[in-house]
Coordinates of N, CA, C and O in Angstrom, one line a residue:
R1 N 2.3 -13.4 21.2 CA 1.0 -14.1 21.3 C 0.0 -13.3 20.3 O -0.2 -12.1 20.4
P2 N -0.5 -14.0 19.3 CA -1.3 -13.3 18.3 C -2.7 -12.8 18.8 O -3.1 -11.8 18.2
F3 N -3.3 -13.4 19.7 CA -4.6 -13.0 20.2 C -4.6 -12.7 21.7 O -5.0 -13.5 22.5
P4 N -4.2 -11.5 22.1 CA -4.2 -11.1 23.5 C -5.6 -10.9 24.1 O -6.5 -10.7 23.4
S5 N -5.6 -10.9 25.4 CA -6.9 -10.6 26.0 C -7.2 -9.1 25.8 O -6.3 -8.3 25.5
I6 N -8.4 -8.7 26.1 CA -8.8 -7.3 25.9 C -8.0 -6.4 26.9 O -7.6 -5.3 26.5
K7 N -7.8 -6.9 28.1 CA -7.1 -6.2 29.1 C -5.6 -6.0 28.6 O -5.1 -4.9 28.7
A8 N -5.0 -7.0 28.1 CA -3.6 -6.9 27.7 C -3.5 -6.0 26.5 O -2.5 -5.2 26.4
Y9 N -4.4 -6.1 25.6 CA -4.4 -5.2 24.4 C -4.6 -3.7 24.8 O -3.9 -2.9 24.3
G10 N -5.5 -3.5 25.7 CA -5.8 -2.1 26.2 C -4.6 -1.5 26.9 O -4.3 -0.3 26.9
A11 N -3.8 -2.4 27.7 CA -2.7 -1.9 28.4 C -1.5 -1.6 27.6 O -0.7 -0.7 27.9
N12 N -1.4 -2.2 26.4 CA -0.2 -2.1 25.6 C -0.6 -2.1 24.1 O -0.1 -3.0 23.4
T13 N -1.4 -1.2 23.7 CA -2.0 -1.2 22.3 C -0.9 -1.2 21.2 O -1.0 -1.9 20.3
P14 N 0.1 -0.3 21.3 CA 1.2 -0.3 20.3 C 1.9 -1.6 20.0 O 2.4 -1.8 19.0
K15 N 1.9 -2.5 21.0 CA 2.5 -3.8 20.8 C 1.7 -4.7 19.9 O 2.3 -5.6 19.3
Y16 N 0.4 -4.4 19.7 CA -0.4 -5.3 18.9 C -1.0 -4.7 17.6 O -1.4 -5.5 16.8
D17 N -1.0 -3.4 17.5 CA -1.8 -2.9 16.4 C -0.9 -2.4 15.2 O -1.3 -1.4 14.6
A18 N 0.2 -3.0 14.9 CA 1.1 -2.4 13.9 C 1.3 -3.3 12.7 O 2.3 -3.3 12.1
F19 N 0.3 -4.1 12.3 CA 0.4 -4.9 11.1 C -0.8 -4.7 10.2 O -1.9 -4.8 10.7
P20 N -0.6 -4.5 9.0 CA 0.7 -4.1 8.3 C 0.9 -2.6 8.5 O 0.1 -1.9 9.0
S21 N 2.1 -2.1 8.0 CA 2.5 -0.8 8.2 C 1.7 0.2 7.3 O 1.9 0.1 6.1
G22 N 0.9 1.0 7.8 CA 0.2 2.0 7.0 C 1.1 3.1 6.4 O 0.9 3.6 5.4
H23 N 2.2 3.4 7.2 CA 3.2 4.4 6.7 C 3.9 3.9 5.5 O 4.0 4.6 4.5
I24 N 4.4 2.6 5.5 CA 5.0 2.1 4.3 C 4.0 1.9 3.2 O 4.4 2.1 2.0
M25 N 2.8 1.5 3.5 CA 1.8 1.3 2.5 C 1.5 2.6 1.7 O 1.5 2.7 0.5
T26 N 1.4 3.7 2.5 CA 1.2 5.0 1.9 C 2.4 5.5 1.0 O 2.2 6.0 -0.1
A27 N 3.6 5.3 1.6 CA 4.8 5.7 0.9 C 4.9 5.0 -0.4 O 5.2 5.5 -1.5
T28 N 4.7 3.6 -0.4 CA 4.8 2.8 -1.6 C 3.7 3.3 -2.6 O 4.0 3.4 -3.8
S29 N 2.5 3.5 -2.2 CA 1.5 4.0 -3.1 C 1.8 5.3 -3.8 O 1.7 5.5 -5.0
V30 N 2.3 6.2 -3.0 CA 2.7 7.6 -3.5 C 3.8 7.4 -4.6 O 3.7 8.0 -5.7
F31 N 4.8 6.7 -4.3 CA 5.9 6.6 -5.2 C 5.5 5.7 -6.4 O 6.0 6.0 -7.5
T32 N 4.7 4.7 -6.3 CA 4.2 4.0 -7.4 C 3.4 4.8 -8.4 O 3.5 4.7 -9.6
V33 N 2.5 5.7 -7.8 CA 1.7 6.6 -8.7 C 2.6 7.6 -9.4 O 2.4 7.8 -10.6
I34 N 3.5 8.2 -8.7 CA 4.5 9.1 -9.3 C 5.2 8.4 -10.4 O 5.4 9.0 -11.5
H35 N 5.8 7.2 -10.1 CA 6.5 6.5 -11.1 C 5.6 6.1 -12.3 O 6.1 6.2 -13.5
G36 N 4.4 5.7 -12.1 CA 3.5 5.4 -13.1 C 3.1 6.5 -14.0 O 2.9 6.4 -15.2
N37 N 3.0 7.7 -13.5 CA 2.7 8.9 -14.3 C 3.9 9.6 -14.9 O 3.7 10.3 -15.9
Y38 N 5.0 9.4 -14.4 CA 6.2 10.0 -14.9 C 7.4 8.9 -15.1 O 8.4 9.1 -14.4
P39 N 7.2 7.9 -15.9 CA 8.2 6.9 -16.0 C 9.5 7.4 -16.5 O 10.6 6.8 -16.3
E40 N 9.5 8.5 -17.2 CA 10.8 9.0 -17.8 C 11.7 9.5 -16.7 O 12.9 9.7 -17.0
Y41 N 11.2 9.7 -15.5 CA 12.1 10.1 -14.4 C 12.4 9.0 -13.4 O 12.7 9.2 -12.3
S42 N 12.3 7.8 -13.9 CA 12.5 6.6 -13.0 C 13.9 6.6 -12.4 O 14.1 6.0 -11.4
H43 N 14.9 7.2 -13.1 CA 16.3 7.3 -12.6 C 16.3 8.1 -11.3 O 17.3 8.1 -10.5
Y44 N 15.3 9.0 -11.1 CA 15.2 9.7 -9.8 C 14.2 9.1 -8.9 O 14.4 8.9 -7.7
T45 N 13.0 8.7 -9.4 CA 11.9 8.2 -8.5 C 12.2 6.9 -7.8 O 11.9 6.7 -6.6
I46 N 12.8 6.0 -8.5 CA 13.1 4.7 -7.9 C 14.1 4.8 -6.7 O 13.9 4.3 -5.6
P47 N 15.3 5.4 -7.0 CA 16.2 5.5 -5.8 C 15.7 6.3 -4.6 O 15.9 6.0 -3.5
I48 N 14.9 7.4 -4.9 CA 14.3 8.2 -3.9 C 13.3 7.3 -3.1 O 13.2 7.3 -1.9
A49 N 12.5 6.5 -3.8 CA 11.5 5.7 -3.2 C 12.1 4.6 -2.3 O 11.7 4.4 -1.2
V50 N 13.1 4.0 -2.8 CA 13.8 2.9 -2.0 C 14.5 3.5 -0.8 O 14.4 3.0 0.3
T51 N 15.1 4.7 -1.0 CA 15.8 5.3 0.2 C 14.7 5.8 1.2 O 14.9 5.6 2.4
W52 N 13.7 6.4 0.7 CA 12.6 6.9 1.6 C 12.0 5.8 2.4 O 11.9 5.9 3.7
C53 N 11.6 4.7 1.8 CA 10.9 3.6 2.4 C 11.9 2.9 3.4 O 11.5 2.4 4.5
T54 N 13.2 2.7 3.0 CA 14.1 2.1 3.9 C 14.4 2.9 5.1 O 14.3 2.4 6.2
L55 N 14.6 4.2 5.0 CA 14.8 5.0 6.2 C 13.5 5.1 7.0 O 13.6 5.1 8.3
L56 N 12.4 5.1 6.4 CA 11.1 5.2 7.1 C 10.9 3.9 7.9 O 10.6 3.9 9.1
G57 N 11.2 2.7 7.3 CA 11.1 1.5 8.0 C 12.1 1.3 9.1 O 11.8 0.9 10.2
L58 N 13.4 1.7 8.9 CA 14.4 1.7 10.0 C 14.0 2.6 11.1 O 14.2 2.2 12.3
Q59 N 13.5 3.7 10.8 CA 13.1 4.7 11.9 C 12.0 4.1 12.8 O 12.0 4.2 14.0
M60 N 11.0 3.4 12.1 CA 9.9 2.9 12.9 C 10.3 1.6 13.7 O 9.8 1.4 14.7
M61 N 11.2 0.9 13.1 CA 11.8 -0.3 13.9 C 12.6 0.3 15.1 O 12.5 -0.3 16.2
N62 N 13.3 1.3 14.9 CA 14.1 1.9 16.0 C 13.2 2.5 17.1 O 13.6 2.3 18.3
N63 N 12.1 3.0 16.8 CA 11.1 3.5 17.8 C 10.2 2.5 18.3 O 9.3 2.8 19.1
A64 N 10.4 1.2 17.9 CA 9.6 0.1 18.4 C 8.1 0.2 18.0 O 7.3 -0.3 18.7
V65 N 7.8 0.8 16.9 CA 6.5 0.9 16.4 C 6.1 -0.3 15.5 O 5.0 -0.8 15.5
H66 N 7.1 -0.8 14.8 CA 6.9 -2.0 13.9 C 8.0 -3.0 14.0 O 9.1 -2.6 14.4
W67 N 7.7 -4.2 13.6 CA 8.7 -5.2 13.4 C 9.0 -5.2 11.9 O 8.2 -4.7 11.1
A68 N 10.2 -5.7 11.5 CA 10.5 -5.8 10.1 C 9.5 -6.6 9.3 O 9.3 -6.4 8.1
S69 N 8.9 -7.6 9.9 CA 7.9 -8.5 9.2 C 6.6 -7.7 8.9 O 5.8 -8.3 8.2
D70 N 6.4 -6.5 9.4 CA 5.2 -5.8 9.1 C 5.3 -5.1 7.7 O 4.2 -4.7 7.2
Y71 N 6.4 -5.0 7.2 CA 6.6 -4.2 5.9 C 6.3 -4.9 4.6 O 5.7 -4.3 3.7
P72 N 6.5 -6.2 4.4 CA 6.2 -6.8 3.1 C 4.8 -6.7 2.7 O 4.4 -6.4 1.6
L73 N 3.8 -7.0 3.6 CA 2.4 -6.8 3.3 C 2.0 -5.4 3.0 O 1.2 -5.1 2.1
G74 N 2.6 -4.5 3.8 CA 2.3 -3.0 3.6 C 2.8 -2.6 2.2 O 2.1 -1.9 1.5
I75 N 4.0 -3.1 1.8 CA 4.5 -2.8 0.4 C 3.6 -3.4 -0.6 O 3.3 -2.7 -1.6
A76 N 3.2 -4.6 -0.4 CA 2.4 -5.3 -1.4 C 1.0 -4.6 -1.6 O 0.5 -4.4 -2.7
I77 N 0.3 -4.3 -0.5 CA -1.0 -3.6 -0.6 C -0.8 -2.3 -1.2 O -1.6 -1.9 -2.0
G78 N 0.2 -1.5 -0.8 CA 0.4 -0.2 -1.4 C 0.6 -0.2 -2.9 O 0.1 0.6 -3.6
Y79 N 1.4 -1.2 -3.3 CA 1.7 -1.3 -4.7 C 0.4 -1.7 -5.5 O 0.1 -1.2 -6.6
I80 N -0.3 -2.7 -5.0 CA -1.5 -3.2 -5.7 C -2.6 -2.1 -5.8 O -3.2 -1.9 -6.9
V81 N -2.8 -1.4 -4.7 CA -3.8 -0.3 -4.7 C -3.4 0.8 -5.7 O -4.2 1.3 -6.4
A82 N -2.1 1.2 -5.7 CA -1.6 2.2 -6.6 C -1.7 1.8 -8.0 O -2.1 2.6 -8.9
K83 N -1.3 0.6 -8.4 CA -1.4 0.1 -9.7 C -2.9 0.0 -10.2 O -3.2 0.4 -11.3
S84 N -3.8 -0.3 -9.3 CA -5.2 -0.3 -9.6 C -5.7 1.1 -9.9 O -6.5 1.3 -10.8
S85 N -5.3 2.0 -9.1 CA -5.6 3.4 -9.2 C -5.1 4.0 -10.6 O -5.8 4.7 -11.2
L86 N -3.9 3.6 -10.9 CA -3.3 4.1 -12.2 C -4.1 3.6 -13.4 O -4.2 4.2 -14.4
S87 N -4.6 2.4 -13.3 CA -5.3 1.8 -14.5 C -6.7 2.3 -14.7 O -7.2 2.1 -15.8
M88 N -7.3 2.9 -13.7 CA -8.6 3.4 -13.8 C -8.7 4.6 -14.8 O -8.0 5.6 -14.6
G89 N -9.6 4.5 -15.8 CA -9.8 5.7 -16.6 C -8.8 6.0 -17.7 O -8.8 7.0 -18.3
R90 N -7.8 5.1 -17.8 CA -6.7 5.3 -18.8 C -7.2 4.7 -20.1 O -7.9 3.8 -20.2
R91 N -6.6 5.3 -21.2 CA -6.9 4.8 -22.5 C -5.6 4.1 -23.0 O -4.5 4.6 -22.7
E92 N -5.8 3.1 -23.8 CA -4.6 2.4 -24.4 C -4.1 3.2 -25.5 O -4.8 4.1 -26.1
A93 N -2.9 2.9 -26.0 CA -2.2 3.7 -27.0 C -2.9 3.7 -28.3 O -2.9 4.6 -29.1
D94 N -3.6 2.6 -28.7 CA -4.3 2.5 -29.9 C -5.7 3.2 -29.9 O -6.4 3.1 -30.9
G95 N -6.1 3.8 -28.8 CA -7.3 4.6 -28.8 C -8.5 3.8 -28.1 O -9.5 4.4 -27.9
K96 N -8.3 2.5 -27.9 CA -9.4 1.8 -27.2 C -9.5 2.1 -25.8 O -8.5 2.5 -25.1
N97 N -10.6 2.1 -25.2 CA -10.8 2.3 -23.8 C -10.3 1.1 -23.0 O -10.6 0.0 -23.3
A98 N -9.5 1.4 -22.0 CA -8.9 0.3 -21.2 C -10.0 -0.5 -20.5 O -9.7 -1.7 -20.2
A99 N -11.1 0.1 -20.3 CA -12.2 -0.7 -19.6 C -12.8 -1.7 -20.5 O -13.5 -2.6 -20.0
Q100 N -12.6 -1.7 -21.8 CA -13.2 -2.7 -22.7 C -12.4 -4.0 -22.6 O -12.9 -5.1 -22.9
A101 N -11.2 -4.0 -22.2 CA -10.4 -5.2 -22.0 C -10.7 -5.8 -20.7 O -11.3 -5.2 -19.8
S102 N -10.4 -7.1 -20.6 CA -10.6 -7.8 -19.3 C -9.6 -7.3 -18.3 O -8.4 -7.3 -18.5
T103 N -10.1 -6.8 -17.2 CA -9.3 -6.2 -16.1 C -9.7 -6.7 -14.8 O -10.8 -7.2 -14.6
M104 N -8.8 -6.5 -13.8 CA -9.1 -6.8 -12.4 C -8.6 -5.6 -11.6 O -7.6 -5.0 -11.9
A105 N -9.4 -5.2 -10.6 CA -9.1 -4.1 -9.8 C -9.4 -4.4 -8.3 O -10.2 -5.2 -8.0
V106 N -8.7 -3.7 -7.5 CA -8.9 -3.9 -6.0 C -9.3 -2.5 -5.5 O -8.6 -1.5 -5.7
Y107 N -10.4 -2.4 -4.8 CA -10.9 -1.2 -4.3 C -11.0 -1.3 -2.7 O -11.7 -2.2 -2.3
P108 N -10.5 -0.4 -2.0 CA -10.7 -0.4 -0.5 C -12.1 0.2 -0.3 O -12.5 1.1 -1.0
S109 N -12.8 -0.3 0.7 CA -14.1 0.3 1.0 C -14.4 0.2 2.5 O -13.7 -0.5 3.2
Q110 N -15.4 1.0 2.9 CA -15.7 1.0 4.3 C -17.3 1.0 4.4 O -17.9 1.8 3.7
F111 N -17.8 0.1 5.2 CA -19.3 0.1 5.4 C -19.6 -0.2 6.9 O -19.1 -1.2 7.4
D112 N -20.3 0.7 7.5 CA -20.6 0.5 8.9 C -19.4 0.3 9.8 O -19.4 -0.5 10.7
G113 N -18.3 1.0 9.5 CA -17.1 0.9 10.3 C -16.2 -0.3 10.0 O -15.2 -0.5 10.7
T114 N -16.6 -1.1 9.0 CA -15.8 -2.3 8.7 C -15.0 -2.0 7.4 O -15.7 -1.6 6.4
Q115 N -13.7 -2.1 7.4 CA -12.9 -1.9 6.2 C -12.8 -3.2 5.5 O -12.5 -4.3 6.1
T116 N -12.9 -3.2 4.1 CA -12.8 -4.4 3.3 C -12.0 -4.0 2.0 O -11.9 -2.9 1.7
L117 N -11.6 -5.1 1.4 CA -11.0 -4.9 0.0 C -12.0 -5.6 -1.0 O -12.4 -6.7 -0.7
N118 N -12.4 -4.9 -2.0 CA -13.2 -5.5 -3.0 C -12.4 -5.8 -4.3 O -11.7 -5.0 -4.8
F119 N -12.5 -7.0 -4.7 CA -11.8 -7.5 -5.9 C -12.9 -7.5 -7.0 O -13.9 -8.2 -6.9
I120 N -12.7 -6.8 -8.1 CA -13.7 -6.7 -9.2 C -13.0 -7.1 -10.5 O -11.9 -6.6 -10.9
K121 N -13.6 -8.0 -11.2 CA -13.1 -8.6 -12.4 C -14.1 -8.2 -13.5 O -15.3 -8.5 -13.4
T122 N -13.6 -7.5 -14.5 CA -14.5 -7.1 -15.7 C -14.1 -7.9 -16.9 O -12.9 -8.2 -17.1
F123 N -15.1 -8.3 -17.7 CA -14.8 -9.1 -18.9 C -15.1 -8.3 -20.1 O -15.9 -7.5 -20.2

């Protein structure tokens, strides 16, 4: 049931608050940033990232913290945030500032206890 009563939610919080997986999101972000900064080591980073995230996901499913369906969105958000972070402040190979080109970025923010994602497009 997607929208439980407050009483049911309070009695069994772990059953309802596991989407998307913050653990997988963080692991995906970490490995995406490492791979983005050190692409020459991709023959190490990619297999380690896949193994790490797979074992992490299986462990959390085994402990009944997450369903398998919690992971795709966590992976997507982690990847998008990491790629946005990697693109900030970088210069292109020809010496132009990357900010001069048309770009899109996603920034997480928090205001008065509310978390949001800000999509910013520069021209």
